[in-house]
JSON list of C-alpha atoms in Angstrom, two decimals:
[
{"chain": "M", "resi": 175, "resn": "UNK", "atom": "CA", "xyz": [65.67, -23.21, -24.69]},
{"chain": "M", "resi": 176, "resn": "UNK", "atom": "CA", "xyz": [64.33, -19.68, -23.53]},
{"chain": "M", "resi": 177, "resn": "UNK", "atom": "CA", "xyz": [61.75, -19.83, -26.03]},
{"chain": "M", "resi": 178, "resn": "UNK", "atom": "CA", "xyz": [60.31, -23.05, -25.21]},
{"chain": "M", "resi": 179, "resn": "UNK", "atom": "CA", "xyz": [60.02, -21.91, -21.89]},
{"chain": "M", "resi": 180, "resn": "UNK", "atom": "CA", "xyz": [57.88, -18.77, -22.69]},
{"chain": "M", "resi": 181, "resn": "UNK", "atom": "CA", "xyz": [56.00, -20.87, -25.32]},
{"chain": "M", "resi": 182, "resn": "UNK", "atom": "CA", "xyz": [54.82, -23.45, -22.68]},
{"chain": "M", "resi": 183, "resn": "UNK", "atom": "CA", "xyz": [54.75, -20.46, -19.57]},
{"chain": "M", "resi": 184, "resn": "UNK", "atom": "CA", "xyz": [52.15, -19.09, -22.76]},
{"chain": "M", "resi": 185, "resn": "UNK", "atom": "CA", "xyz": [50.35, -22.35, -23.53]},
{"chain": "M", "resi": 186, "resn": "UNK", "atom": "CA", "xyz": [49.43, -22.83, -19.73]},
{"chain": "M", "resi": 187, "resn": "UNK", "atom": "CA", "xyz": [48.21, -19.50, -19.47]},
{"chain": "M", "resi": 188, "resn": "UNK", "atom": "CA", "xyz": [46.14, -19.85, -22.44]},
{"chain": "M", "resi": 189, "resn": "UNK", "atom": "CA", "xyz": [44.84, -23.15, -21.04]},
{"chain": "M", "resi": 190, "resn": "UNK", "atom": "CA", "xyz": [44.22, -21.82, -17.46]},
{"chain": "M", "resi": 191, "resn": "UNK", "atom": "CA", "xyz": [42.59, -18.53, -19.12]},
{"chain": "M", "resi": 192, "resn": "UNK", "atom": "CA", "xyz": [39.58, -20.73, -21.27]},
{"chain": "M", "resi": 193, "resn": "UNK", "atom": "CA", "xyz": [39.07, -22.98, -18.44]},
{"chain": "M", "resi": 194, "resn": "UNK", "atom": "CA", "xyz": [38.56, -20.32, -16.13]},
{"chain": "M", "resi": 195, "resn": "UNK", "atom": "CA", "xyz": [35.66, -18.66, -19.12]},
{"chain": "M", "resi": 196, "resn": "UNK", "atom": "CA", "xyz": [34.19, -21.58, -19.13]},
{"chain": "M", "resi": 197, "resn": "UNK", "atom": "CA", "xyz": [33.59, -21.73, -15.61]},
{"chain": "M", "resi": 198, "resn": "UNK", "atom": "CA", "xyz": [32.68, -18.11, -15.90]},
{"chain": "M", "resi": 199, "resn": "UNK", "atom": "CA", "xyz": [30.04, -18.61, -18.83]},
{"chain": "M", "resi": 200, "resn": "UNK", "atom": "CA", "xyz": [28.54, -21.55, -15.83]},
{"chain": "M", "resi": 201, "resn": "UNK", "atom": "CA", "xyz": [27.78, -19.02, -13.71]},
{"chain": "M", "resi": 202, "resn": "UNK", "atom": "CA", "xyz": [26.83, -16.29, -15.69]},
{"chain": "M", "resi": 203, "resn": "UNK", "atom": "CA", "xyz": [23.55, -18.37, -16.41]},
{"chain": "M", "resi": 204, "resn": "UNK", "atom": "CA", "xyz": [23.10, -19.01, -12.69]},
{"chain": "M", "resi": 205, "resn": "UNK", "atom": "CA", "xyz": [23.36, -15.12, -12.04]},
{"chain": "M", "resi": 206, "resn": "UNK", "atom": "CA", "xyz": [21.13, -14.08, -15.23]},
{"chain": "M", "resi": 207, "resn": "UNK", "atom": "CA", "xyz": [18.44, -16.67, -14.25]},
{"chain": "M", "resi": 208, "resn": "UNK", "atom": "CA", "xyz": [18.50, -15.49, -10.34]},
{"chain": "M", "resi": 209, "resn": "UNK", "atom": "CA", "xyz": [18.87, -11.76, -11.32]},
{"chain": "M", "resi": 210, "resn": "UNK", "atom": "CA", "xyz": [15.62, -12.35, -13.08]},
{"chain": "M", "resi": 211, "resn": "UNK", "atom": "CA", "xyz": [13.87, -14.26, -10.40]},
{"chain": "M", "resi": 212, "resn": "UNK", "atom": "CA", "xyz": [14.26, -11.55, -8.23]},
{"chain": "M", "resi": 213, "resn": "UNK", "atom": "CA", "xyz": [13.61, -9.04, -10.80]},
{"chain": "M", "resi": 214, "resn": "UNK", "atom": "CA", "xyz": [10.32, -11.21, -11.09]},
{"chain": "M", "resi": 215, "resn": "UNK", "atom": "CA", "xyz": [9.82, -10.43, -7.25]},
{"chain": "M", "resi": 216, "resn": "UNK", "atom": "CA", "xyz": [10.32, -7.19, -7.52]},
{"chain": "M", "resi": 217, "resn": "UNK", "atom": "CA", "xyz": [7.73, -6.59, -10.17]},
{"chain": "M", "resi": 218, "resn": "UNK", "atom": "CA", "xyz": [5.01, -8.84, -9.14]},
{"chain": "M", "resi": 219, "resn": "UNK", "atom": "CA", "xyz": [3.44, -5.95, -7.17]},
{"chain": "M", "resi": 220, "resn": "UNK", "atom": "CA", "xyz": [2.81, -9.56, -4.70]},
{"chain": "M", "resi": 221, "resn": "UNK", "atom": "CA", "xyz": [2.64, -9.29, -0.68]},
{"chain": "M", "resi": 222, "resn": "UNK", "atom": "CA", "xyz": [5.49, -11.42, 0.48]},
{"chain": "M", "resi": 223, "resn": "UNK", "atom": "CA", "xyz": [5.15, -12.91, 3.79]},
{"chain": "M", "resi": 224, "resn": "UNK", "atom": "CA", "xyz": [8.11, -14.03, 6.07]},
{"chain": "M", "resi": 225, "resn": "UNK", "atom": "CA", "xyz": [8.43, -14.52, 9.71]},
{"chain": "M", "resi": 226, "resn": "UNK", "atom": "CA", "xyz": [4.82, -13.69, 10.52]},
{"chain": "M", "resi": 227, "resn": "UNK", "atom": "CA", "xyz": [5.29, -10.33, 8.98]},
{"chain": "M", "resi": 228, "resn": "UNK", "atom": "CA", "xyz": [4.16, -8.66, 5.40]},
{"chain": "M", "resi": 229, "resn": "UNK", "atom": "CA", "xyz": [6.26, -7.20, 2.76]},
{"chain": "M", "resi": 230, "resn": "UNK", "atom": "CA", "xyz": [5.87, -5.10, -0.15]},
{"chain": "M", "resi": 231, "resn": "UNK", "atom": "CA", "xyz": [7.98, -7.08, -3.24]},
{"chain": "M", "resi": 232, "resn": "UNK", "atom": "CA", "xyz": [10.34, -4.17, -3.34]},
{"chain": "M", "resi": 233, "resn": "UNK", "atom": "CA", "xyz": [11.37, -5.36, 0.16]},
{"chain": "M", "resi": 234, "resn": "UNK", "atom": "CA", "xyz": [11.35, -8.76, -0.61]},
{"chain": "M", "resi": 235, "resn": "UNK", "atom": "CA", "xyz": [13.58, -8.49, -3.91]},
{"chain": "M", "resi": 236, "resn": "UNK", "atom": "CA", "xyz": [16.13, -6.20, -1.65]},
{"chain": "M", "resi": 237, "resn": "UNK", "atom": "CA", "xyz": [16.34, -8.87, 1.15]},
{"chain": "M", "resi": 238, "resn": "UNK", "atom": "CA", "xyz": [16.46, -11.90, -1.55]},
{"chain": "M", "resi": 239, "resn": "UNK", "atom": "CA", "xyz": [19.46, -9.54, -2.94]},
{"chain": "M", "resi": 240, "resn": "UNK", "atom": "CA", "xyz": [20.74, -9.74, 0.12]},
{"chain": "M", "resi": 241, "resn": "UNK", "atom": "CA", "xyz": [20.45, -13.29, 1.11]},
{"chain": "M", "resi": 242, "resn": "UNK", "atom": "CA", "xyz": [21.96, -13.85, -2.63]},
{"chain": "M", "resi": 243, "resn": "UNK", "atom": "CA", "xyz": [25.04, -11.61, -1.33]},
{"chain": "M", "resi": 244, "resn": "UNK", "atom": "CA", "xyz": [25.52, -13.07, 1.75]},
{"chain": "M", "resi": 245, "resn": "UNK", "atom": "CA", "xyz": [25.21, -16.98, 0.80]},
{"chain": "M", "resi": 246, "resn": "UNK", "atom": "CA", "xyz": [25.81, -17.27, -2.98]},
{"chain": "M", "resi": 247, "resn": "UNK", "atom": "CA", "xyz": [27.75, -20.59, -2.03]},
{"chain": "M", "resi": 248, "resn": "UNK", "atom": "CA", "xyz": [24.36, -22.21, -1.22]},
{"chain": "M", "resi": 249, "resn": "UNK", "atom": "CA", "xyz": [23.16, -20.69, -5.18]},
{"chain": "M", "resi": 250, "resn": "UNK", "atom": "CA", "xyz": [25.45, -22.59, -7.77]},
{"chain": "M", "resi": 251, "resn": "UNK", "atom": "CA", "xyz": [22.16, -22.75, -9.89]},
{"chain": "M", "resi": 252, "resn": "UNK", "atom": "CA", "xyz": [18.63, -21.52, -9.82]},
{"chain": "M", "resi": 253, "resn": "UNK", "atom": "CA", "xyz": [17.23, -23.57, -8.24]},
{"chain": "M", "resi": 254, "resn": "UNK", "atom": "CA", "xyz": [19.38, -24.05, -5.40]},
{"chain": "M", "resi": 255, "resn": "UNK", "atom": "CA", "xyz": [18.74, -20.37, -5.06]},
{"chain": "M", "resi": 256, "resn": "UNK", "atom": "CA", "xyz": [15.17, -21.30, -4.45]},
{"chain": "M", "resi": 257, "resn": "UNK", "atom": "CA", "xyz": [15.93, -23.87, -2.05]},
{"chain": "M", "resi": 258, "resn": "UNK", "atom": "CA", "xyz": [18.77, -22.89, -0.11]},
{"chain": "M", "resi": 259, "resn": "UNK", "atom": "CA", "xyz": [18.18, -18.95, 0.33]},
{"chain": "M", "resi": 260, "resn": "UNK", "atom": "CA", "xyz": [14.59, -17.45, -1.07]},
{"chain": "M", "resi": 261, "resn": "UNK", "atom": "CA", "xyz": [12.27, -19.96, -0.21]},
{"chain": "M", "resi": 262, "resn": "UNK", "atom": "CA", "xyz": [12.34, -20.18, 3.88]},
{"chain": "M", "resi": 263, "resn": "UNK", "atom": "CA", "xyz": [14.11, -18.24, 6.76]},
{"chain": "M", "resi": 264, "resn": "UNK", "atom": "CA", "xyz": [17.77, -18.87, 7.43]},
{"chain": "M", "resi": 265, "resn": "UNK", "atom": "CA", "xyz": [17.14, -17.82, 11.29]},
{"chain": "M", "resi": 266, "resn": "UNK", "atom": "CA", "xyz": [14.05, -19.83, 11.84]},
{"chain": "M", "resi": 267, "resn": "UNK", "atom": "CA", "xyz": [13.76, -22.08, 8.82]},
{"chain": "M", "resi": 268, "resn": "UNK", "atom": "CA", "xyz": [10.09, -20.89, 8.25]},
{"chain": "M", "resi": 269, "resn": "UNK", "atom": "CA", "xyz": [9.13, -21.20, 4.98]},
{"chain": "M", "resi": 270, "resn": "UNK", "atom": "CA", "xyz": [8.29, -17.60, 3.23]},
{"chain": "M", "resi": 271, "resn": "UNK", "atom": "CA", "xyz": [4.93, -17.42, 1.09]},
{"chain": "M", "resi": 272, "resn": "UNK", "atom": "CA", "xyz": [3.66, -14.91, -1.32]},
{"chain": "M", "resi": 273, "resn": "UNK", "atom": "CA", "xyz": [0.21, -13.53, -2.07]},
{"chain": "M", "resi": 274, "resn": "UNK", "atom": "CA", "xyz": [-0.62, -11.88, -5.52]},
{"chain": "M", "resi": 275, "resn": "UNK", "atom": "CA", "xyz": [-4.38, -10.88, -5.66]},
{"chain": "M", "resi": 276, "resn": "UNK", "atom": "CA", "xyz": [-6.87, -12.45, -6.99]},
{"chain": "M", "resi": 277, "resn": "UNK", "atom": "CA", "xyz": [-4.89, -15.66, -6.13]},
{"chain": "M", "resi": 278, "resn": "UNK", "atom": "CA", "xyz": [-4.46, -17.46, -2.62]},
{"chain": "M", "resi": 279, "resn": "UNK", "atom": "CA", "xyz": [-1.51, -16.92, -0.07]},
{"chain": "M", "resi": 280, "resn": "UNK", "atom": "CA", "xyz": [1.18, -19.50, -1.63]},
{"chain": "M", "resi": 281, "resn": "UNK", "atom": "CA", "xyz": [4.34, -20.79, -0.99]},
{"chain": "M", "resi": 282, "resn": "UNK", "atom": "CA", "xyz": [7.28, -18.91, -2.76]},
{"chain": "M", "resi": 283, "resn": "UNK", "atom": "CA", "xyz": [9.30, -22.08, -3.43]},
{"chain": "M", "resi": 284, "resn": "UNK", "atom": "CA", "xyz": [6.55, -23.64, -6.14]},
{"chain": "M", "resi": 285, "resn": "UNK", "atom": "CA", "xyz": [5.84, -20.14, -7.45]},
{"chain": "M", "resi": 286, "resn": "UNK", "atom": "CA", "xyz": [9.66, -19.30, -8.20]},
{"chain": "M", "resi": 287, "resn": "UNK", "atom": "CA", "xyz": [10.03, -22.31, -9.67]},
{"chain": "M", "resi": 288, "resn": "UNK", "atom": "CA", "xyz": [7.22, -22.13, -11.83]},
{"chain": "M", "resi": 289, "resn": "UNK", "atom": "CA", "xyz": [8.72, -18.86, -13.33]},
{"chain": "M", "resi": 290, "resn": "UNK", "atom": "CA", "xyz": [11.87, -20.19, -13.61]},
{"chain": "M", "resi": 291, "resn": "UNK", "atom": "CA", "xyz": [10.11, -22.94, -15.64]},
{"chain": "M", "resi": 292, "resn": "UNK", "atom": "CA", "xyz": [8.72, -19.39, -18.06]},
{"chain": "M", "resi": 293, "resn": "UNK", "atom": "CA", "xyz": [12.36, -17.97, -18.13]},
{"chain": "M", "resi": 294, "resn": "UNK", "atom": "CA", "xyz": [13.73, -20.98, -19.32]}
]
């Protein structure tokens, strides 16, 4: 009786144990795709504009790392990244815009996305 009790205590935890890595595996794309998109920021050498005020990208990847930190339940996936945390303000929901040279001031949302279209 003692061993069908640690064989089903074991089958449970085996079954707990892969649902839980598959869950894991889930998110693990959603981190690797928005680790890259702000990786992307960070590289893009771009002037990133939010709240009326200009940013180098290596300001704009730390504060999208922080966003990320501080609401990663708004970020189950990519692109609710994009929408939920780096796209606008969370203070005064003005959206945030980048501007790469040659090209025109644009809005970060469509520009994130379209790289996320490239990692992909």
């Amino acid at each position: 009786m003692l061993n069908v009790k640690i064989t089903f205590l074991l089958l449970v935890g085996l079954c707990l144990g892969m649902a839980t890595e598959a869950i894991a595996e889930e998110t693990t794309d959603a981190q690797r795709e928005i680790t890259a998109l702000i990786e992307f920021v960070e590289k893009s050498q771009c002037v990133f504009h939010r709240n009326g005020k200009m940013y180098t990208s290596e300001q704009a990847a730390s504060h999208l790392r922080l966003k990320w930190s501080k609401g990663e339940r708004y970020a189950k996936s990519a692109e609710a990244f994009i929408d939920n945390l780096a796209s606008k303000s969370s203070w005064t929901g003005k959206p945030y815009s980048i501007e790469c040279k040659p090209e025109a001031k644009r809005d970060i949302n469509s520009w994130l996305k379209a790289e996320l279209v490239n990692l992909r």
